[in-house]
Amino acid sequence: VHRAFDLLVAHRFLRRRIFVLGQGQSADRLEALVRADAFPMIEMIGSYRVPPANGATSAQSDRTIAEIDKALTSSVDEIVLAFDDRRNHMPVDSLLKVRMRGVDVSYVTTFLERQQGRVEIDAQPSWMIFSSGFTAGQRFERVLKRVFDVLGSLTILVLTFPLIALSALAVALQDFANPFYRQERVGLNGKRFSLYKLRTMCTDAEGDGLARWAARDDSRVTAIGKFLRRTRIDELPQLLNVIQGRMSLIGPRPERPEIVEELKGQIPYFDYRHVVKPGISGWAQLNYPYGATIEDSKEKLAYDLFYIKNYSWMLDLVILLQTLRVVIWPHAQAEDLAVEDHGEKFGRSAK
């Protein structure tokens, strides 16, 4: 089935044909990504660099219009506007004619968001202000998500209760200490709550009281803890947090208050990840490897903001199914993370 799918999507007829109209680094970056085959389902049929508004001549403006008309005769599906400065002069009449013919016109930030499954954090704030999405805070969406969370959590909790009990017994027997632990995390609207987990570290993991970044091969993790982390069993007690209404099944992973304060001062928009409830699993966890640096947190935020912007119950269902896939076949996530291009990973997730 996968082979048939690969043959189907590789067919040129199904590729989306774009024309890049732009100027500066934005256009250079987009063209380089497309030429490097970062987006397998995209075919660039042409591009044109628009002269700066303060230096454009009448002949150059006519050339811009001619290039757009040429793109239309090539059956273009979308014209992508890639300008470093949106105040740059654009042929409004020609672009309006393009839209009237049913051809999409989009800014580079919107195009990259769609192809990569992440928000461009370094883009101008006005883009996010005037773009579509961000419906997760609306009343109907909140009610729908709550119903999804409660039904899903109760179902999973009933099915996995024997597994949780056996795992808790194994943790308790290894060092005769409490198998569960609570840790303060930051939730919806910045409110703090106690997160429940099965203990995977030794009892004196933070004996000095200092919060530390977790690492993939953390020396503080016990032998049983490694198994629980690898199988995600240690996360199951968080279903109680979901039933209490402190968390959601799907959403940005909750961070510790000390780390949140550190990241808020170094990463723009970081606090906006708290406009929705944190989740047991999330879009960032599926699309970005385990990270423990400021840059990793910035990349994960790009995926978290994509989730918040494009929230729907269908996206929640896709993330939940993909999470189950990773739990059942852990090697599948390793293969996905080996692919450097996020656009291709987004395509694989769809498959």
mmCIF file of C-alpha atoms in Angstrom:
data_model
loop_
_atom_site.group_PDB
_atom_site.id
_atom_site.type_symbol
_atom_site.label_atom_id
_atom_site.label_comp_id
_atom_site.label_asym_id
_atom_site.label_seq_id
_atom_site.Cartn_x
_atom_site.Cartn_y
_atom_site.Cartn_z
ATOM 1 C CA VAL A 1 0.000 0.000 0.000
ATOM 2 C CA HIS A 2 2.845 2.401 0.840
ATOM 3 C CA ARG A 3 4.549 1.642 -2.470
ATOM 4 C CA ALA A 4 1.362 2.351 -4.407
ATOM 5 C CA PHE A 5 0.935 5.588 -2.458
ATOM 6 C CA ASP A 6 4.524 6.660 -3.217
ATOM 7 C CA LEU A 7 4.037 6.003 -6.932
ATOM 8 C CA LEU A 8 0.781 7.938 -6.911
ATOM 9 C CA VAL A 9 2.038 11.083 -5.159
ATOM 10 C CA ALA A 10 5.249 11.072 -7.204
ATOM 11 C CA HIS A 11 3.221 11.577 -10.362
ATOM 12 C CA ARG A 12 3.850 15.034 -11.776
ATOM 13 C CA PHE A 13 0.157 15.527 -12.491
ATOM 14 C CA LEU A 14 -0.598 15.701 -8.740
ATOM 15 C CA ARG A 15 2.088 18.244 -7.886
ATOM 16 C CA ARG A 16 1.041 21.779 -7.023
ATOM 17 C CA ARG A 17 2.549 24.227 -9.518
ATOM 18 C CA ILE A 18 3.710 27.510 -8.013
ATOM 19 C CA PHE A 19 5.203 30.744 -9.308
ATOM 20 C CA VAL A 20 7.383 32.769 -6.918
ATOM 21 C CA LEU A 21 7.020 36.527 -7.159
ATOM 22 C CA GLY A 22 9.295 38.297 -4.728
ATOM 23 C CA GLN A 23 12.383 40.167 -3.745
ATOM 24 C CA GLY A 24 15.213 39.772 -1.255
ATOM 25 C CA GLN A 25 16.114 36.976 1.150
ATOM 26 C CA SER A 26 12.542 35.694 1.461
ATOM 27 C CA ALA A 27 12.379 34.870 -2.239
ATOM 28 C CA ASP A 28 15.914 33.416 -2.246
ATOM 29 C CA ARG A 29 15.140 31.157 0.709
ATOM 30 C CA LEU A 30 11.859 29.887 -0.722
ATOM 31 C CA GLU A 31 13.361 29.186 -4.127
ATOM 32 C CA ALA A 32 16.284 27.328 -2.545
ATOM 33 C CA LEU A 33 13.920 25.133 -0.512
ATOM 34 C CA VAL A 34 11.841 24.214 -3.536
ATOM 35 C CA ARG A 35 14.871 23.499 -5.731
ATOM 36 C CA ALA A 36 16.315 21.293 -2.967
ATOM 37 C CA ASP A 37 13.133 19.199 -3.197
ATOM 38 C CA ALA A 38 12.155 20.113 0.352
ATOM 39 C CA PHE A 39 8.508 19.930 -0.719
ATOM 40 C CA PRO A 40 8.069 16.815 -2.894
ATOM 41 C CA MET A 41 4.508 17.727 -3.893
ATOM 42 C CA ILE A 42 5.473 21.223 -5.099
ATOM 43 C CA GLU A 43 6.784 22.137 -8.539
ATOM 44 C CA MET A 44 8.102 25.640 -9.190
ATOM 45 C CA ILE A 45 7.371 26.560 -12.793
ATOM 46 C CA GLY A 46 9.088 29.935 -12.565
ATOM 47 C CA SER A 47 10.032 32.956 -10.488
ATOM 48 C CA TYR A 48 10.598 36.662 -10.903
ATOM 49 C CA ARG A 49 12.413 39.167 -8.706
ATOM 50 C CA VAL A 50 10.384 42.365 -8.441
ATOM 51 C CA PRO A 51 12.557 45.512 -8.342
ATOM 52 C CA PRO A 52 12.382 47.662 -5.163
ATOM 53 C CA ALA A 53 9.511 50.141 -5.217
ATOM 54 C CA ASN A 54 11.792 53.171 -5.030
ATOM 55 C CA GLY A 55 13.838 52.027 -8.009
ATOM 56 C CA ALA A 56 11.267 50.420 -10.309
ATOM 57 C CA THR A 57 10.893 51.860 -13.783
ATOM 58 C CA SER A 58 7.815 51.711 -15.994
ATOM 59 C CA ALA A 59 9.483 49.050 -18.139
ATOM 60 C CA GLN A 60 10.254 46.923 -15.085
ATOM 61 C CA SER A 61 6.655 47.174 -13.890
ATOM 62 C CA ASP A 62 5.475 46.055 -17.323
ATOM 63 C CA ARG A 63 7.911 43.132 -17.109
ATOM 64 C CA THR A 64 6.397 42.084 -13.778
ATOM 65 C CA ILE A 65 2.901 42.055 -15.293
ATOM 66 C CA ALA A 66 4.184 40.091 -18.288
ATOM 67 C CA GLU A 67 5.758 37.461 -16.007
ATOM 68 C CA ILE A 68 2.472 37.010 -14.150
ATOM 69 C CA ASP A 69 0.579 36.617 -17.415
ATOM 70 C CA LYS A 70 3.152 34.084 -18.548
ATOM 71 C CA ALA A 71 2.649 32.104 -15.347
ATOM 72 C CA LEU A 72 -1.104 32.020 -15.972
ATOM 73 C CA THR A 73 -0.599 30.486 -19.412
ATOM 74 C CA SER A 74 1.485 27.755 -17.729
ATOM 75 C CA SER A 75 -1.510 26.585 -15.641
ATOM 76 C CA VAL A 76 -0.048 27.784 -12.341
ATOM 77 C CA ASP A 77 -1.967 26.715 -9.224
ATOM 78 C CA GLU A 78 -0.585 29.312 -6.825
ATOM 79 C CA ILE A 79 1.444 32.514 -6.880
ATOM 80 C CA VAL A 80 3.583 32.903 -3.751
ATOM 81 C CA LEU A 81 4.527 36.449 -2.751
ATOM 82 C CA ALA A 82 7.936 36.412 -1.067
ATOM 83 C CA PHE A 83 8.983 39.932 -0.089
ATOM 84 C CA ASP A 84 11.258 41.070 2.710
ATOM 85 C CA ASP A 85 9.151 44.231 2.895
ATOM 86 C CA ARG A 86 5.427 44.016 2.178
ATOM 87 C CA ARG A 87 5.407 47.719 1.387
ATOM 88 C CA ASN A 88 7.142 46.848 -1.850
ATOM 89 C CA HIS A 89 5.113 47.791 -4.915
ATOM 90 C CA MET A 90 3.008 44.920 -6.263
ATOM 91 C CA PRO A 91 0.896 44.782 -9.441
ATOM 92 C CA VAL A 92 -2.483 44.772 -7.684
ATOM 93 C CA ASP A 93 -4.554 44.688 -10.874
ATOM 94 C CA SER A 94 -2.685 41.672 -12.234
ATOM 95 C CA LEU A 95 -2.906 39.789 -8.939
ATOM 96 C CA LEU A 96 -6.635 40.540 -8.735
ATOM 97 C CA LYS A 97 -7.051 39.090 -12.221
ATOM 98 C CA VAL A 98 -5.182 35.999 -11.040
ATOM 99 C CA ARG A 99 -7.577 35.528 -8.116
ATOM 100 C CA MET A 100 -10.605 36.008 -10.362
ATOM 101 C CA ARG A 101 -9.387 33.076 -12.447
ATOM 102 C CA GLY A 102 -9.301 30.828 -9.380
ATOM 103 C CA VAL A 103 -5.534 30.843 -8.847
ATOM 104 C CA ASP A 104 -4.432 31.067 -5.212
ATOM 105 C CA VAL A 105 -2.249 33.963 -4.088
ATOM 106 C CA SER A 106 -0.456 33.581 -0.751
ATOM 107 C CA TYR A 107 2.371 35.118 1.224
ATOM 108 C CA VAL A 108 5.506 33.100 1.816
ATOM 109 C CA THR A 109 4.745 32.776 5.544
ATOM 110 C CA THR A 110 1.393 31.132 4.821
ATOM 111 C CA PHE A 111 2.925 28.878 2.187
ATOM 112 C CA LEU A 112 5.741 27.689 4.464
ATOM 113 C CA GLU A 113 3.331 27.129 7.350
ATOM 114 C CA ARG A 114 1.208 24.855 5.184
ATOM 115 C CA GLN A 115 4.139 22.907 3.753
ATOM 116 C CA GLN A 116 6.249 22.552 6.906
ATOM 117 C CA GLY A 117 3.544 22.168 9.537
ATOM 118 C CA ARG A 118 5.044 24.943 11.644
ATOM 119 C CA VAL A 119 4.645 28.698 12.133
ATOM 120 C CA GLU A 120 7.393 31.095 11.099
ATOM 121 C CA ILE A 121 8.188 32.651 14.478
ATOM 122 C CA ASP A 122 10.524 35.254 12.991
ATOM 123 C CA ALA A 123 7.803 36.606 10.670
ATOM 124 C CA GLN A 124 6.119 39.946 11.274
ATOM 125 C CA PRO A 125 3.436 39.786 14.037
ATOM 126 C CA SER A 126 0.898 41.347 11.636
ATOM 127 C CA TRP A 127 0.884 38.113 9.638
ATOM 128 C CA MET A 128 -0.473 36.125 12.584
ATOM 129 C CA ILE A 129 -2.890 38.889 13.529
ATOM 130 C CA PHE A 130 -4.614 38.927 10.146
ATOM 131 C CA SER A 131 -4.279 35.238 9.226
ATOM 132 C CA SER A 132 -7.042 32.691 9.632
ATOM 133 C CA GLY A 133 -7.202 30.118 12.423
ATOM 134 C CA PHE A 134 -6.722 30.453 16.185
ATOM 135 C CA THR A 135 -10.210 29.052 16.885
ATOM 136 C CA ALA A 136 -9.228 26.857 19.856
ATOM 137 C CA GLY A 137 -10.384 29.540 22.299
ATOM 138 C CA GLN A 138 -13.919 29.754 20.890
ATOM 139 C CA ARG A 139 -16.700 28.345 23.071
ATOM 140 C CA PHE A 140 -17.883 25.614 20.702
ATOM 141 C CA GLU A 141 -14.354 24.391 20.080
ATOM 142 C CA ARG A 142 -13.624 24.324 23.824
ATOM 143 C CA VAL A 143 -16.732 22.235 24.536
ATOM 144 C CA LEU A 144 -15.966 19.860 21.673
ATOM 145 C CA LYS A 145 -12.385 19.421 22.825
ATOM 146 C CA ARG A 146 -13.488 18.798 26.429
ATOM 147 C CA VAL A 147 -15.882 16.052 25.340
ATOM 148 C CA PHE A 148 -13.102 14.502 23.247
ATOM 149 C CA ASP A 149 -10.707 14.666 26.222
ATOM 150 C CA VAL A 150 -13.054 13.137 28.799
ATOM 151 C CA LEU A 151 -14.280 10.284 26.613
ATOM 152 C CA GLY A 152 -10.786 9.530 25.339
ATOM 153 C CA SER A 153 -9.151 9.684 28.779
ATOM 154 C CA LEU A 154 -11.726 7.435 30.453
ATOM 155 C CA THR A 155 -11.435 4.876 27.665
ATOM 156 C CA ILE A 156 -7.630 4.792 27.763
ATOM 157 C CA LEU A 157 -7.548 4.780 31.579
ATOM 158 C CA VAL A 158 -9.897 1.777 31.807
ATOM 159 C CA LEU A 159 -7.922 -0.168 29.201
ATOM 160 C CA THR A 160 -4.509 0.598 30.699
ATOM 161 C CA PHE A 161 -5.270 0.488 34.432
ATOM 162 C CA PRO A 162 -3.735 -3.016 34.897
ATOM 163 C CA LEU A 163 -0.613 -1.821 33.073
ATOM 164 C CA ILE A 164 -0.347 1.265 35.283
ATOM 165 C CA ALA A 165 -0.750 -0.865 38.431
ATOM 166 C CA LEU A 166 1.928 -3.376 37.406
ATOM 167 C CA SER A 167 4.325 -0.585 36.404
ATOM 168 C CA ALA A 168 3.777 1.222 39.711
ATOM 169 C CA LEU A 169 4.523 -2.009 41.589
ATOM 170 C CA ALA A 170 7.755 -2.499 39.606
ATOM 171 C CA VAL A 171 8.908 1.059 40.355
ATOM 172 C CA ALA A 172 8.104 0.684 44.069
ATOM 173 C CA LEU A 173 9.987 -2.594 44.373
ATOM 174 C CA GLN A 174 13.194 -1.249 42.812
ATOM 175 C CA ASP A 175 13.906 1.232 45.624
ATOM 176 C CA PHE A 176 10.931 0.896 48.009
ATOM 177 C CA ALA A 177 9.784 4.475 47.423
ATOM 178 C CA ASN A 178 6.612 6.123 46.151
ATOM 179 C CA PRO A 179 6.161 5.050 42.478
ATOM 180 C CA PHE A 180 4.195 8.198 41.662
ATOM 181 C CA TYR A 181 5.324 11.782 41.840
ATOM 182 C CA ARG A 182 3.834 15.221 41.357
ATOM 183 C CA GLN A 183 5.625 18.108 39.750
ATOM 184 C CA GLU A 184 4.505 21.693 39.315
ATOM 185 C CA ARG A 185 3.906 22.695 35.706
ATOM 186 C CA VAL A 186 2.463 25.730 33.904
ATOM 187 C CA GLY A 187 -0.966 25.242 32.312
ATOM 188 C CA LEU A 188 -3.776 27.222 30.703
ATOM 189 C CA ASN A 189 -3.337 31.007 30.975
ATOM 190 C CA GLY A 190 -0.132 30.528 32.951
ATOM 191 C CA LYS A 191 -1.849 28.874 35.943
ATOM 192 C CA ARG A 192 0.228 26.287 37.769
ATOM 193 C CA PHE A 193 -0.924 22.757 38.503
ATOM 194 C CA SER A 194 0.473 19.449 39.765
ATOM 195 C CA LEU A 195 1.287 16.974 36.995
ATOM 196 C CA TYR A 196 1.079 13.255 37.812
ATOM 197 C CA LYS A 197 3.559 10.732 36.445
ATOM 198 C CA LEU A 198 5.106 7.404 37.242
ATOM 199 C CA ARG A 199 8.561 8.036 38.680
ATOM 200 C CA THR A 200 11.331 7.196 36.213
ATOM 201 C CA MET A 201 14.276 8.818 38.010
ATOM 202 C CA CYS A 202 16.089 8.024 41.226
ATOM 203 C CA THR A 203 14.596 9.558 44.371
ATOM 204 C CA ASP A 204 17.359 12.199 44.724
ATOM 205 C CA ALA A 205 17.309 13.307 41.071
ATOM 206 C CA GLU A 206 17.015 16.962 42.134
ATOM 207 C CA GLY A 207 18.231 16.803 45.697
ATOM 208 C CA ASP A 208 19.574 20.357 45.488
ATOM 209 C CA GLY A 209 16.144 21.693 44.485
ATOM 210 C CA LEU A 210 17.324 23.112 41.137
ATOM 211 C CA ALA A 211 15.233 22.529 37.999
ATOM 212 C CA ARG A 212 17.200 20.929 35.170
ATOM 213 C CA TRP A 213 16.528 20.304 31.511
ATOM 214 C CA ALA A 214 15.636 16.682 30.810
ATOM 215 C CA ALA A 215 17.917 14.893 28.338
ATOM 216 C CA ARG A 216 17.415 11.884 26.081
ATOM 217 C CA ASP A 217 20.093 9.797 27.871
ATOM 218 C CA ASP A 218 19.640 11.259 31.354
ATOM 219 C CA SER A 219 21.868 9.487 33.895
ATOM 220 C CA ARG A 220 19.245 10.055 36.607
ATOM 221 C CA VAL A 221 16.794 7.680 34.899
ATOM 222 C CA THR A 222 16.530 4.208 36.446
ATOM 223 C CA ALA A 223 16.561 0.942 34.505
ATOM 224 C CA ILE A 224 12.808 0.509 34.859
ATOM 225 C CA GLY A 225 12.379 4.214 34.142
ATOM 226 C CA LYS A 226 14.059 3.827 30.763
ATOM 227 C CA PHE A 227 11.532 1.166 29.795
ATOM 228 C CA LEU A 228 8.617 3.263 31.034
ATOM 229 C CA ARG A 229 9.838 6.288 29.079
ATOM 230 C CA ARG A 230 10.477 4.301 25.925
ATOM 231 C CA THR A 231 6.959 2.832 26.020
ATOM 232 C CA ARG A 232 5.369 6.095 27.283
ATOM 233 C CA ILE A 233 3.774 4.203 30.192
ATOM 234 C CA ASP A 234 5.094 6.829 32.625
ATOM 235 C CA GLU A 235 2.788 9.399 30.985
ATOM 236 C CA LEU A 236 -0.451 7.465 31.632
ATOM 237 C CA PRO A 237 -1.183 8.925 35.125
ATOM 238 C CA GLN A 238 -1.570 12.296 33.391
ATOM 239 C CA LEU A 239 -4.968 11.016 32.246
ATOM 240 C CA LEU A 240 -6.109 12.044 35.741
ATOM 241 C CA ASN A 241 -4.957 15.590 34.970
ATOM 242 C CA VAL A 242 -7.060 15.488 31.802
ATOM 243 C CA ILE A 243 -10.162 14.281 33.672
ATOM 244 C CA GLN A 244 -9.625 17.063 36.247
ATOM 245 C CA GLY A 245 -9.603 19.599 33.404
ATOM 246 C CA ARG A 246 -6.014 20.744 33.983
ATOM 247 C CA MET A 247 -4.694 19.162 30.779
ATOM 248 C CA SER A 248 -5.903 17.922 27.412
ATOM 249 C CA LEU A 249 -5.072 14.727 25.553
ATOM 250 C CA ILE A 250 -3.492 16.834 22.811
ATOM 251 C CA GLY A 251 -1.681 20.143 23.238
ATOM 252 C CA PRO A 252 1.712 21.722 23.941
ATOM 253 C CA ARG A 253 3.715 19.832 26.567
ATOM 254 C CA PRO A 254 3.592 21.638 29.948
ATOM 255 C CA GLU A 255 6.893 23.040 31.177
ATOM 256 C CA ARG A 256 8.135 23.729 34.686
ATOM 257 C CA PRO A 257 7.694 27.324 35.957
ATOM 258 C CA GLU A 258 11.438 27.934 36.232
ATOM 259 C CA ILE A 259 12.021 26.884 32.624
ATOM 260 C CA VAL A 260 9.017 28.902 31.393
ATOM 261 C CA GLU A 261 10.400 32.070 32.978
ATOM 262 C CA GLU A 262 13.767 31.434 31.363
ATOM 263 C CA LEU A 263 12.326 30.801 27.900
ATOM 264 C CA LYS A 264 9.856 33.709 27.982
ATOM 265 C CA GLY A 265 12.769 36.114 28.128
ATOM 266 C CA GLN A 266 14.613 34.523 25.202
ATOM 267 C CA ILE A 267 11.979 33.257 22.749
ATOM 268 C CA PRO A 268 9.331 35.568 21.229
ATOM 269 C CA TYR A 269 5.679 34.480 21.627
ATOM 270 C CA PHE A 270 6.630 31.677 24.016
ATOM 271 C CA ASP A 271 3.930 32.644 26.504
ATOM 272 C CA TYR A 272 1.246 32.287 23.809
ATOM 273 C CA ARG A 273 1.533 28.487 24.003
ATOM 274 C CA HIS A 274 -0.449 28.818 27.246
ATOM 275 C CA VAL A 275 -3.624 30.057 25.522
ATOM 276 C CA VAL A 276 -4.679 26.383 25.297
ATOM 277 C CA LYS A 277 -4.463 23.557 27.811
ATOM 278 C CA PRO A 278 -1.211 21.593 27.781
ATOM 279 C CA GLY A 279 -1.400 18.045 26.459
ATOM 280 C CA ILE A 280 -0.070 14.564 27.075
ATOM 281 C CA SER A 281 0.967 14.432 23.430
ATOM 282 C CA GLY A 282 1.267 17.152 20.826
ATOM 283 C CA TRP A 283 2.157 18.212 17.311
ATOM 284 C CA ALA A 284 5.648 19.289 18.382
ATOM 285 C CA GLN A 285 6.378 15.900 19.976
ATOM 286 C CA LEU A 286 5.545 14.136 16.709
ATOM 287 C CA ASN A 287 7.519 16.465 14.469
ATOM 288 C CA TYR A 288 10.620 17.424 16.427
ATOM 289 C CA PRO A 289 13.190 15.235 18.233
ATOM 290 C CA TYR A 290 13.820 15.322 21.955
ATOM 291 C CA GLY A 291 15.612 18.591 22.706
ATOM 292 C CA ALA A 292 17.152 20.328 25.698
ATOM 293 C CA THR A 293 18.370 23.702 24.396
ATOM 294 C CA ILE A 294 16.921 27.159 23.820
ATOM 295 C CA GLU A 295 17.021 26.600 20.060
ATOM 296 C CA ASP A 296 15.179 23.295 20.432
ATOM 297 C CA SER A 297 12.486 25.022 22.470
ATOM 298 C CA LYS A 298 12.132 27.683 19.777
ATOM 299 C CA GLU A 299 11.666 25.032 17.090
ATOM 300 C CA LYS A 300 9.108 23.188 19.211
ATOM 301 C CA LEU A 301 7.242 26.458 19.785
ATOM 302 C CA ALA A 302 6.912 26.822 15.997
ATOM 303 C CA TYR A 303 5.025 23.515 15.921
ATOM 304 C CA ASP A 304 2.983 24.339 19.034
ATOM 305 C CA LEU A 305 1.817 27.606 17.466
ATOM 306 C CA PHE A 306 0.911 25.733 14.276
ATOM 307 C CA TYR A 307 -1.291 23.440 16.365
ATOM 308 C CA ILE A 308 -2.937 26.363 18.169
ATOM 309 C CA LYS A 309 -3.500 28.205 14.901
ATOM 310 C CA ASN A 310 -4.908 25.211 13.011
ATOM 311 C CA TYR A 311 -6.725 23.431 15.832
ATOM 312 C CA SER A 312 -9.565 21.071 14.909
ATOM 313 C CA TRP A 313 -10.922 17.831 16.359
ATOM 314 C CA MET A 314 -9.641 16.082 13.225
ATOM 315 C CA LEU A 315 -6.091 17.319 13.896
ATOM 316 C CA ASP A 316 -6.411 16.065 17.490
ATOM 317 C CA LEU A 317 -7.490 12.659 16.180
ATOM 318 C CA VAL A 318 -4.566 12.520 13.729
ATOM 319 C CA ILE A 319 -2.070 13.381 16.499
ATOM 320 C CA LEU A 320 -3.622 10.789 18.823
ATOM 321 C CA LEU A 321 -3.392 8.063 16.166
ATOM 322 C CA GLN A 322 0.177 9.034 15.307
ATOM 323 C CA THR A 323 1.074 8.917 19.023
ATOM 324 C CA LEU A 324 -0.330 5.386 19.271
ATOM 325 C CA ARG A 325 1.711 4.457 16.198
ATOM 326 C CA VAL A 326 4.910 5.699 17.874
ATOM 327 C CA VAL A 327 4.084 3.820 21.091
ATOM 328 C CA ILE A 328 3.427 0.566 19.222
ATOM 329 C CA TRP A 329 6.309 0.951 16.757
ATOM 330 C CA PRO A 330 8.961 3.139 18.481
ATOM 331 C CA HIS A 331 11.376 2.714 15.556
ATOM 332 C CA ALA A 332 8.895 4.552 13.322
ATOM 333 C CA GLN A 333 9.548 7.845 15.134
ATOM 334 C CA ALA A 334 13.301 7.349 14.846
ATOM 335 C CA GLU A 335 12.938 6.943 11.084
ATOM 336 C CA ASP A 336 10.792 10.060 10.821
ATOM 337 C CA LEU A 337 13.213 12.130 12.900
ATOM 338 C CA ALA A 338 16.079 11.025 10.691
ATOM 339 C CA VAL A 339 14.488 13.037 7.899
ATOM 340 C CA GLU A 340 15.797 16.557 8.238
ATOM 341 C CA ASP A 341 13.134 18.221 6.126
ATOM 342 C CA HIS A 342 10.001 18.975 8.139
ATOM 343 C CA GLY A 343 7.865 19.309 5.020
ATOM 344 C CA GLU A 344 8.566 15.719 4.051
ATOM 345 C CA LYS A 345 7.842 14.561 7.581
ATOM 346 C CA PHE A 346 4.515 16.390 7.401
ATOM 347 C CA GLY A 347 3.746 14.422 4.231
ATOM 348 C CA ARG A 348 4.687 11.158 5.927
ATOM 349 C CA SER A 349 2.407 11.945 8.833
ATOM 350 C CA ALA A 350 -0.450 12.480 6.393
ATOM 351 C CA LYS A 351 0.310 9.131 4.787
#
